[in-house]
Amino acid sequence: MLVQTLFYFFVVTLFTLVQSGPVLFDRAFIKYGRHGKRQMVYDFHHIDNKTVPTDKHLIIVKTKTMEIIYTEAVRNLKNLQDLYLSNCGVQKIETKAFFNLPNLTVLHLEDNHIEELKKGVFNGLTVKILSLQRNEIKQIDGEAFDDMPLLFKIKLNSNRLKSWDSGWFKNTPRLTELYFRRNKLSYLPRSAFVNVKGSHLVDGISVVDTKIFLSKNKLGELVPESFYDLERISQLYLDRNNIQVVPDGAFRDLTDVDVIYLARNKISEINGNAFPKVRNIGILDLSSNLLECLPYGLVTVANVTNLEKNNGTCDCIKEFRAKLQEEKRSCEISYSEDLCTIT
Ligand SMILES: *[C@@H]1O[C@H](CO)[C@@H](O)[C@H](O)[C@H]1NC(C)=O
Ligand SMILES: *[C@@H]1O[C@H](CO)[C@@H](O)[C@H](O)[C@H]1NC(C)=O
Ligand SMILES: *[C@@H]1O[C@H](CO)[C@@H](O)[C@H](O)[C@H]1NC(C)=O
Ligand SMILES: *[C@@H]1O[C@H](CO)[C@@H](O)[C@H](O)[C@H]1NC(C)=O
């Protein structure tokens, strides 16, 4: 009897100790399901099967005071699919913060104050969509996004990233949409996209569907090695950067692309060997640059070449259009007719 009592006392003490670990938030509104009622809750140490109903597929937390998402802060919820921790004042996420969530599909962490992503936070999660936009992320570990078997879309727009790591996304084979707009990237390292596959199986058919958004960064010189290994891609957005020259071999391995946006840079030169293997480009958008001309071969592989708002391309366009007509090619060049009257 005494032994049992002592044992019981021991278990209760242990439980209390575990529960009295750091507080995740002292008060928050929490909603179960999109149309669930907002409930005020207090003193949460964990969002888990002891504190929330386990059959809920969606949990939305609203608080300003969840500064650190501790190890196992959200855990043991086998039906949880969507978790919203947006705009919660998060500054830091510890390793294994999201633990034993076998059905987690969408993780919303946007509009927080996160500065760094360490390895061990997201690895192994089953999420398809990871939203991290509008944080203050400057640093991401090389292994932060490894081994994410279902990750399809990563949103990192509007952060403070200065450097890209070619090692990201190892063993993350379904990644298709990479949003990195409005960061401070000035440089892409060698083989920046080596782990990103251009095509994926959709209902057993290989589809070229990858989209990479790098608009509104500070990319200056395009280092040719950056795009090595990128063969086929659906959409590549490099608009609104500071690119001046598209050099020899810049897109060395690229064969097919639906859309490549290079608009609103300061491009004055495209090397004749910039796209040595390309077979077809759907839209080549070079509008708002400083081009006077470009290699004719490039225009013939593009269905549409957009040369609007490039001062001084009129003579070149005139010549190319005549040539395209003579060779009976159906490629189009679009240009600003008010600046450049061609009869
Ligand atoms: C919560 O989940 C854990 C891990 O699956 C389990 O060991 C524990 O018994 C569950 N607790 C409750 C109250 O359901
Ligand atoms: C959660 O995942 C398990 C397998 O890990 C599965 O059996 C179960 O049906 C899933 N639940 C939901 C709601 O998807
Ligand atoms: C370019 O046009 C050809 C012929 O109309 C078409 O087969 C091809 O799919 C187009 N390419 C893209 C990337 O849209
Ligand atoms: C381009 O041409 C327009 C109209 O002629 C002119 O206003 C503008 O300053 C020119 N821009 C550059 C960059 O030369």
Coordinates of C-alpha atoms and ligand atoms in Angstrom, one line a residue:
M1 CA 0.0 0.0 0.0
L2 CA 2.8 2.4 1.0
V3 CA 4.7 1.5 -2.1
Q4 CA 1.7 2.1 -4.2
T5 CA 1.0 5.5 -2.6
L6 CA 4.7 6.5 -3.0
F7 CA 4.6 5.4 -6.6
Y8 CA 1.4 7.3 -7.2
F9 CA 3.0 10.4 -5.6
F10 CA 6.1 10.0 -7.7
V11 CA 4.0 9.8 -10.9
V12 CA 1.9 12.8 -10.0
T13 CA 5.1 14.8 -9.2
L14 CA 6.7 13.8 -12.4
F15 CA 3.6 14.7 -14.4
T16 CA 3.5 18.1 -12.7
L17 CA 7.1 18.7 -13.4
V18 CA 6.7 17.9 -17.0
Q19 CA 3.6 20.1 -17.3
S20 CA 5.4 22.9 -15.5
G21 CA 8.0 23.2 -18.2
P22 CA 8.0 26.4 -20.2
V23 CA 4.6 27.9 -21.0
L24 CA 4.0 28.1 -24.8
F25 CA 1.5 30.9 -24.3
D26 CA -0.4 32.3 -21.3
R27 CA -3.5 33.2 -23.2
A28 CA -4.7 32.8 -26.8
F29 CA -7.8 32.5 -28.9
I30 CA -8.0 29.1 -30.4
K31 CA -10.4 27.8 -33.1
Y32 CA -11.1 24.2 -34.0
G33 CA -12.1 24.1 -37.6
R34 CA -12.5 27.1 -39.9
H35 CA -16.1 27.7 -38.7
G36 CA -15.4 26.7 -35.1
K37 CA -16.1 29.1 -32.3
R38 CA -13.2 31.2 -31.0
Q39 CA -12.3 30.1 -27.5
M40 CA -10.1 31.9 -25.0
V41 CA -7.6 29.4 -23.5
Y42 CA -5.0 29.9 -20.8
D43 CA -1.5 28.6 -19.8
F44 CA -0.8 26.1 -22.6
H45 CA 2.4 24.2 -22.3
H46 CA 1.6 22.0 -25.3
I47 CA -0.9 21.8 -28.0
D48 CA -1.5 18.1 -27.8
N49 CA -4.0 15.3 -27.2
K50 CA -4.3 16.3 -23.5
T51 CA -5.2 19.9 -24.2
V52 CA -7.2 20.0 -27.5
P53 CA -9.8 17.6 -29.0
T54 CA -7.9 15.0 -31.0
D55 CA -10.4 14.6 -33.8
K56 CA -9.9 18.2 -35.2
H57 CA -8.4 18.6 -38.6
L58 CA -7.7 22.3 -38.3
I59 CA -6.4 24.4 -35.4
I60 CA -6.0 28.1 -35.6
V61 CA -4.2 29.9 -32.7
K62 CA -4.3 33.6 -32.3
T63 CA -1.9 35.2 -29.7
K64 CA 0.9 37.7 -29.7
T65 CA 2.9 35.9 -27.1
M66 CA 4.2 32.6 -28.5
E67 CA 7.8 33.7 -28.7
I68 CA 9.4 30.3 -28.6
I69 CA 7.8 27.2 -30.0
Y70 CA 9.5 24.7 -27.8
T71 CA 10.5 21.1 -28.5
E72 CA 7.2 19.1 -28.7
A73 CA 5.1 22.2 -28.3
V74 CA 2.7 20.7 -30.8
R75 CA 2.5 16.9 -30.5
N76 CA 0.6 13.7 -30.6
L77 CA -2.3 14.8 -32.7
K78 CA -2.9 12.1 -35.2
N79 CA -5.7 13.7 -37.1
L80 CA -4.3 17.2 -37.3
Q81 CA -4.0 18.3 -40.9
D82 CA -3.8 22.1 -40.9
L83 CA -2.1 24.2 -38.2
Y84 CA -2.2 28.0 -38.2
L85 CA 0.3 29.7 -36.1
S86 CA 0.4 32.9 -38.2
N87 CA 0.9 36.3 -36.6
C88 CA 1.6 34.8 -33.1
G89 CA 4.8 36.7 -32.3
V90 CA 7.0 33.7 -32.9
Q91 CA 10.7 34.4 -32.8
K92 CA 12.2 31.0 -32.5
I93 CA 11.4 27.4 -33.2
E94 CA 13.2 24.6 -31.5
T95 CA 14.1 21.2 -32.9
K96 CA 11.2 18.7 -33.0
A97 CA 8.7 21.5 -32.1
F98 CA 6.2 19.6 -34.3
F99 CA 6.2 16.1 -33.0
N100 CA 4.2 13.0 -33.9
L101 CA 1.7 14.7 -36.2
P102 CA 1.4 12.0 -38.8
N103 CA -1.3 13.8 -40.9
L104 CA 0.0 17.3 -40.8
T105 CA -0.4 18.7 -44.4
V106 CA -0.3 22.5 -44.1
L107 CA 1.8 24.4 -41.6
H108 CA 1.2 28.2 -41.4
L109 CA 4.0 30.2 -39.7
E110 CA 3.7 33.4 -41.8
D111 CA 3.7 36.9 -40.3
N112 CA 5.9 36.1 -37.4
H113 CA 9.4 37.4 -36.4
I114 CA 11.4 34.2 -37.1
E115 CA 15.1 35.0 -37.9
E116 CA 16.6 31.6 -38.3
L117 CA 15.5 28.1 -39.4
K118 CA 17.6 25.3 -37.9
K119 CA 17.8 21.7 -39.0
G120 CA 15.6 19.3 -37.0
V121 CA 12.5 21.6 -37.0
F122 CA 10.8 20.5 -40.3
N123 CA 12.7 17.4 -41.3
G124 CA 10.5 14.3 -41.6
L125 CA 7.2 16.3 -41.4
T126 CA 4.5 15.2 -43.8
V127 CA 3.6 18.7 -44.8
K128 CA 2.8 19.6 -48.4
I129 CA 2.7 23.3 -47.8
L130 CA 5.1 25.2 -45.6
S131 CA 4.3 29.0 -45.2
L132 CA 7.0 31.2 -43.8
Q133 CA 6.5 34.4 -45.7
R134 CA 6.8 37.8 -44.0
N135 CA 9.2 36.8 -41.3
E136 CA 12.7 38.1 -40.7
I137 CA 14.5 35.0 -41.8
K138 CA 18.2 35.6 -42.5
Q139 CA 19.7 32.2 -41.9
I140 CA 18.5 28.8 -43.0
D141 CA 20.6 25.7 -42.2
G142 CA 21.8 23.6 -45.2
E143 CA 19.7 20.6 -43.9
A144 CA 16.6 22.6 -42.8
F145 CA 14.3 21.2 -45.6
D146 CA 15.9 17.8 -46.1
D147 CA 13.8 14.6 -46.0
M148 CA 10.4 16.2 -46.4
P149 CA 8.7 13.5 -48.5
L150 CA 5.5 15.3 -49.5
L151 CA 6.6 19.0 -49.5
F152 CA 5.1 20.6 -52.6
K153 CA 5.1 24.3 -51.9
I154 CA 7.5 26.4 -49.8
K155 CA 6.7 30.1 -49.3
L156 CA 9.5 32.3 -48.1
N157 CA 8.6 35.6 -49.8
S158 CA 9.4 38.8 -48.0
N159 CA 12.2 37.6 -45.7
R160 CA 15.8 38.8 -45.4
L161 CA 17.7 36.0 -47.0
K162 CA 21.1 37.0 -48.4
S163 CA 22.4 33.7 -49.4
W164 CA 21.1 30.5 -51.1
D165 CA 22.3 27.1 -50.2
S166 CA 22.7 24.5 -53.0
G167 CA 22.3 21.8 -50.4
W168 CA 18.7 22.6 -49.5
F169 CA 15.9 20.2 -50.3
K170 CA 17.9 16.9 -50.3
N171 CA 15.5 14.0 -50.4
T172 CA 12.5 16.3 -50.8
P173 CA 11.4 15.0 -54.2
R174 CA 8.0 16.5 -54.7
L175 CA 9.0 20.1 -54.2
T176 CA 7.4 22.0 -57.1
E177 CA 6.7 25.6 -56.1
L178 CA 9.5 27.7 -54.5
Y179 CA 8.6 31.2 -53.5
F180 CA 11.6 33.4 -52.6
R181 CA 10.4 36.8 -53.9
R182 CA 11.4 40.0 -52.0
N183 CA 14.5 38.8 -50.3
K184 CA 18.0 40.1 -50.4
L185 CA 19.7 37.5 -52.5
S186 CA 22.6 39.0 -54.4
Y187 CA 24.1 35.8 -55.6
L188 CA 23.2 32.2 -56.4
P189 CA 25.9 29.6 -55.8
R190 CA 27.0 26.9 -58.1
S191 CA 24.3 24.4 -59.0
A192 CA 21.7 26.2 -56.8
F193 CA 18.9 24.0 -58.0
V194 CA 20.6 20.6 -58.0
N195 CA 18.1 19.1 -55.7
V196 CA 15.0 20.6 -57.4
K197 CA 13.4 18.4 -60.0
G198 CA 11.9 20.1 -63.0
S199 CA 9.2 17.5 -63.6
H200 CA 7.0 15.3 -61.4
L201 CA 4.7 12.4 -61.9
V202 CA 1.1 13.5 -61.9
D203 CA -1.3 10.6 -62.3
G204 CA 1.6 8.5 -63.6
I205 CA 2.6 11.0 -66.3
S206 CA 5.7 13.1 -66.1
V207 CA 4.8 16.8 -66.1
V208 CA 7.2 19.7 -66.2
D209 CA 5.6 21.8 -63.5
T210 CA 8.3 23.4 -61.3
K211 CA 8.1 27.1 -60.6
I212 CA 10.9 29.1 -59.1
F213 CA 10.1 32.7 -57.9
L214 CA 13.2 34.9 -57.4
S215 CA 11.6 38.2 -58.4
K216 CA 12.6 41.3 -56.5
N217 CA 15.9 40.2 -55.1
K218 CA 19.3 41.9 -55.6
L219 CA 20.7 39.4 -58.1
G220 CA 23.4 41.2 -60.1
E221 CA 25.8 39.2 -62.1
L222 CA 24.3 35.9 -63.3
V223 CA 27.0 33.3 -62.5
P224 CA 26.7 30.6 -65.2
E225 CA 27.3 27.8 -62.8
S226 CA 24.2 28.8 -60.7
F227 CA 21.8 27.2 -63.2
Y228 CA 23.8 24.1 -64.0
D229 CA 21.7 20.9 -63.8
L230 CA 18.4 22.8 -64.5
E231 CA 17.1 21.1 -67.6
R232 CA 13.4 21.5 -67.8
I233 CA 11.3 23.9 -65.8
S234 CA 7.8 25.4 -66.1
Q235 CA 8.4 28.9 -64.8
L236 CA 11.5 30.8 -63.8
Y237 CA 11.0 34.3 -62.4
L238 CA 14.1 36.5 -62.3
D239 CA 12.3 39.8 -62.9
R240 CA 13.0 43.0 -60.9
N241 CA 16.6 42.2 -60.0
N242 CA 19.8 43.9 -61.1
I243 CA 21.0 41.6 -63.9
Q244 CA 23.1 43.3 -66.5
V245 CA 24.4 40.5 -68.7
V246 CA 23.2 37.0 -69.5
P247 CA 26.6 35.4 -70.0
D248 CA 27.9 32.5 -72.0
G249 CA 26.5 29.2 -70.7
A250 CA 24.2 31.0 -68.2
F251 CA 21.5 28.3 -68.8
R252 CA 23.9 25.6 -70.0
D253 CA 21.6 22.6 -69.3
L254 CA 18.2 24.2 -70.0
T255 CA 16.2 22.5 -72.8
D256 CA 12.6 23.5 -72.2
V257 CA 10.9 26.2 -70.3
D258 CA 7.3 27.5 -70.4
V259 CA 8.0 31.0 -69.1
I260 CA 11.2 32.8 -68.2
Y261 CA 10.8 36.2 -66.8
L262 CA 13.8 38.5 -67.0
A263 CA 11.8 41.7 -67.1
R264 CA 12.7 44.8 -65.3
N265 CA 16.4 44.2 -64.9
K266 CA 19.2 46.2 -66.5
I267 CA 20.1 43.7 -69.2
S268 CA 22.1 45.1 -72.1
E269 CA 23.6 42.0 -73.4
I270 CA 22.6 38.3 -74.0
N271 CA 25.5 36.2 -75.0
G272 CA 24.9 34.0 -78.2
N273 CA 25.7 30.9 -76.1
A274 CA 23.6 31.8 -73.1
F275 CA 21.1 29.0 -73.8
P276 CA 23.2 26.5 -75.8
K277 CA 20.7 23.5 -75.5
V278 CA 17.4 25.2 -75.5
R279 CA 14.7 23.7 -77.7
N280 CA 11.6 25.6 -76.8
I281 CA 10.7 28.6 -74.7
G282 CA 7.0 29.5 -74.3
I283 CA 7.4 33.1 -73.3
L284 CA 10.8 34.9 -73.0
D285 CA 10.0 38.1 -71.2
L286 CA 12.8 40.6 -71.5
S287 CA 10.6 43.8 -71.2
S288 CA 11.9 46.9 -69.4
N289 CA 15.6 46.2 -70.0
L290 CA 18.4 48.0 -71.9
L291 CA 18.7 45.7 -74.8
E292 CA 19.5 46.9 -78.3
C293 CA 19.4 43.4 -79.8
L294 CA 19.7 39.8 -78.8
P295 CA 20.8 36.6 -80.6
Y296 CA 18.3 35.7 -83.4
G297 CA 18.5 32.0 -82.5
L298 CA 16.9 32.7 -79.2
V299 CA 14.0 34.5 -80.8
T300 CA 13.4 31.4 -83.1
V301 CA 13.1 29.0 -80.1
A302 CA 10.7 31.2 -78.2
N303 CA 7.0 31.2 -79.1
V304 CA 6.8 34.8 -77.8
T305 CA 9.7 37.2 -77.1
N306 CA 8.6 40.2 -75.2
L307 CA 10.9 43.2 -75.9
E308 CA 8.6 46.0 -74.7
K309 CA 10.3 48.9 -73.1
N310 CA 13.8 48.3 -74.4
N311 CA 15.0 51.5 -76.0
G312 CA 16.8 51.1 -79.2
T313 CA 15.7 47.6 -80.2
C314 CA 13.6 48.9 -83.2
D315 CA 16.2 48.2 -85.9
C316 CA 16.8 44.7 -84.5
I317 CA 13.1 43.9 -84.2
K318 CA 12.5 45.1 -87.8
E319 CA 15.2 42.9 -89.1
F320 CA 14.1 39.8 -87.1
R321 CA 10.5 40.2 -88.1
A322 CA 11.4 40.2 -91.7
K323 CA 13.6 37.2 -91.3
L324 CA 10.9 35.3 -89.3
Q325 CA 8.4 35.9 -92.0
E326 CA 10.8 34.8 -94.7
E327 CA 11.5 31.6 -92.9
K328 CA 7.8 31.2 -92.2
R329 CA 8.2 30.8 -88.5
S330 CA 5.3 31.6 -86.2
C331 CA 7.4 33.1 -83.4
E332 CA 6.1 36.4 -82.2
I333 CA 8.0 39.4 -80.9
S334 CA 6.0 41.9 -78.8
Y335 CA 7.3 45.4 -78.6
S336 CA 6.0 48.9 -77.8
E337 CA 4.4 50.2 -81.0
D338 CA 4.4 53.8 -79.9
L339 CA 8.1 53.9 -79.4
C340 CA 8.9 51.8 -82.4
T341 CA 6.8 52.1 -85.6
I342 CA 7.4 49.2 -87.9
T343 CA 5.6 49.1 -91.2
Ligands
LIG1 C1 -1.5 11.1 -26.4 O1 -0.7 10.5 -27.4 C2 0.4 9.8 -26.9 C3 1.3 9.3 -28.0 O2 0.5 8.8 -29.0 C4 -0.1 8.6 -26.0 O3 1.0 7.9 -25.5 C5 -1.0 9.1 -24.9 O4 -1.6 8.1 -24.2 C6 -2.1 10.0 -25.5 N1 -2.8 10.7 -24.4 C7 -4.1 10.8 -24.3 C8 -4.7 11.5 -23.1 O5 -4.8 10.4 -25.2
LIG2 C1 -3.9 9.8 -40.2 O1 -2.8 9.0 -40.6 C2 -3.1 7.6 -40.4 C3 -1.8 6.9 -40.8 O2 -0.7 7.5 -40.4 C4 -4.3 7.2 -41.1 O3 -4.6 5.8 -40.8 C5 -5.5 8.1 -40.7 O4 -6.7 7.7 -41.4 C6 -5.2 9.5 -40.9 N1 -6.3 10.3 -40.5 C7 -6.7 11.3 -41.2 C8 -7.8 12.2 -40.6 O5 -6.3 11.6 -42.3
LIG3 C1 5.1 26.8 -78.4 O1 4.3 26.6 -79.6 C2 4.3 25.3 -80.1 C3 3.6 25.3 -81.4 O2 2.3 26.0 -81.3 C4 3.6 24.4 -79.0 O3 3.5 23.1 -79.5 C5 4.4 24.5 -77.7 O4 3.7 23.7 -76.7 C6 4.5 25.9 -77.3 N1 5.4 25.9 -76.2 C7 5.1 26.4 -75.0 C8 6.1 26.2 -73.9 O5 4.0 26.9 -74.7
LIG4 C1 13.6 55.4 -73.5 O1 12.9 56.2 -74.4 C2 11.9 57.0 -73.8 C3 11.1 57.7 -74.9 O2 11.9 58.0 -76.0 C4 12.6 58.0 -72.9 O3 11.7 58.9 -72.3 C5 13.4 57.3 -71.9 O4 14.2 58.2 -71.1 C6 14.4 56.3 -72.5 N1 15.0 55.5 -71.5 C7 16.3 55.1 -71.5 C8 16.7 54.3 -70.4 O5 17.0 55.4 -72.4

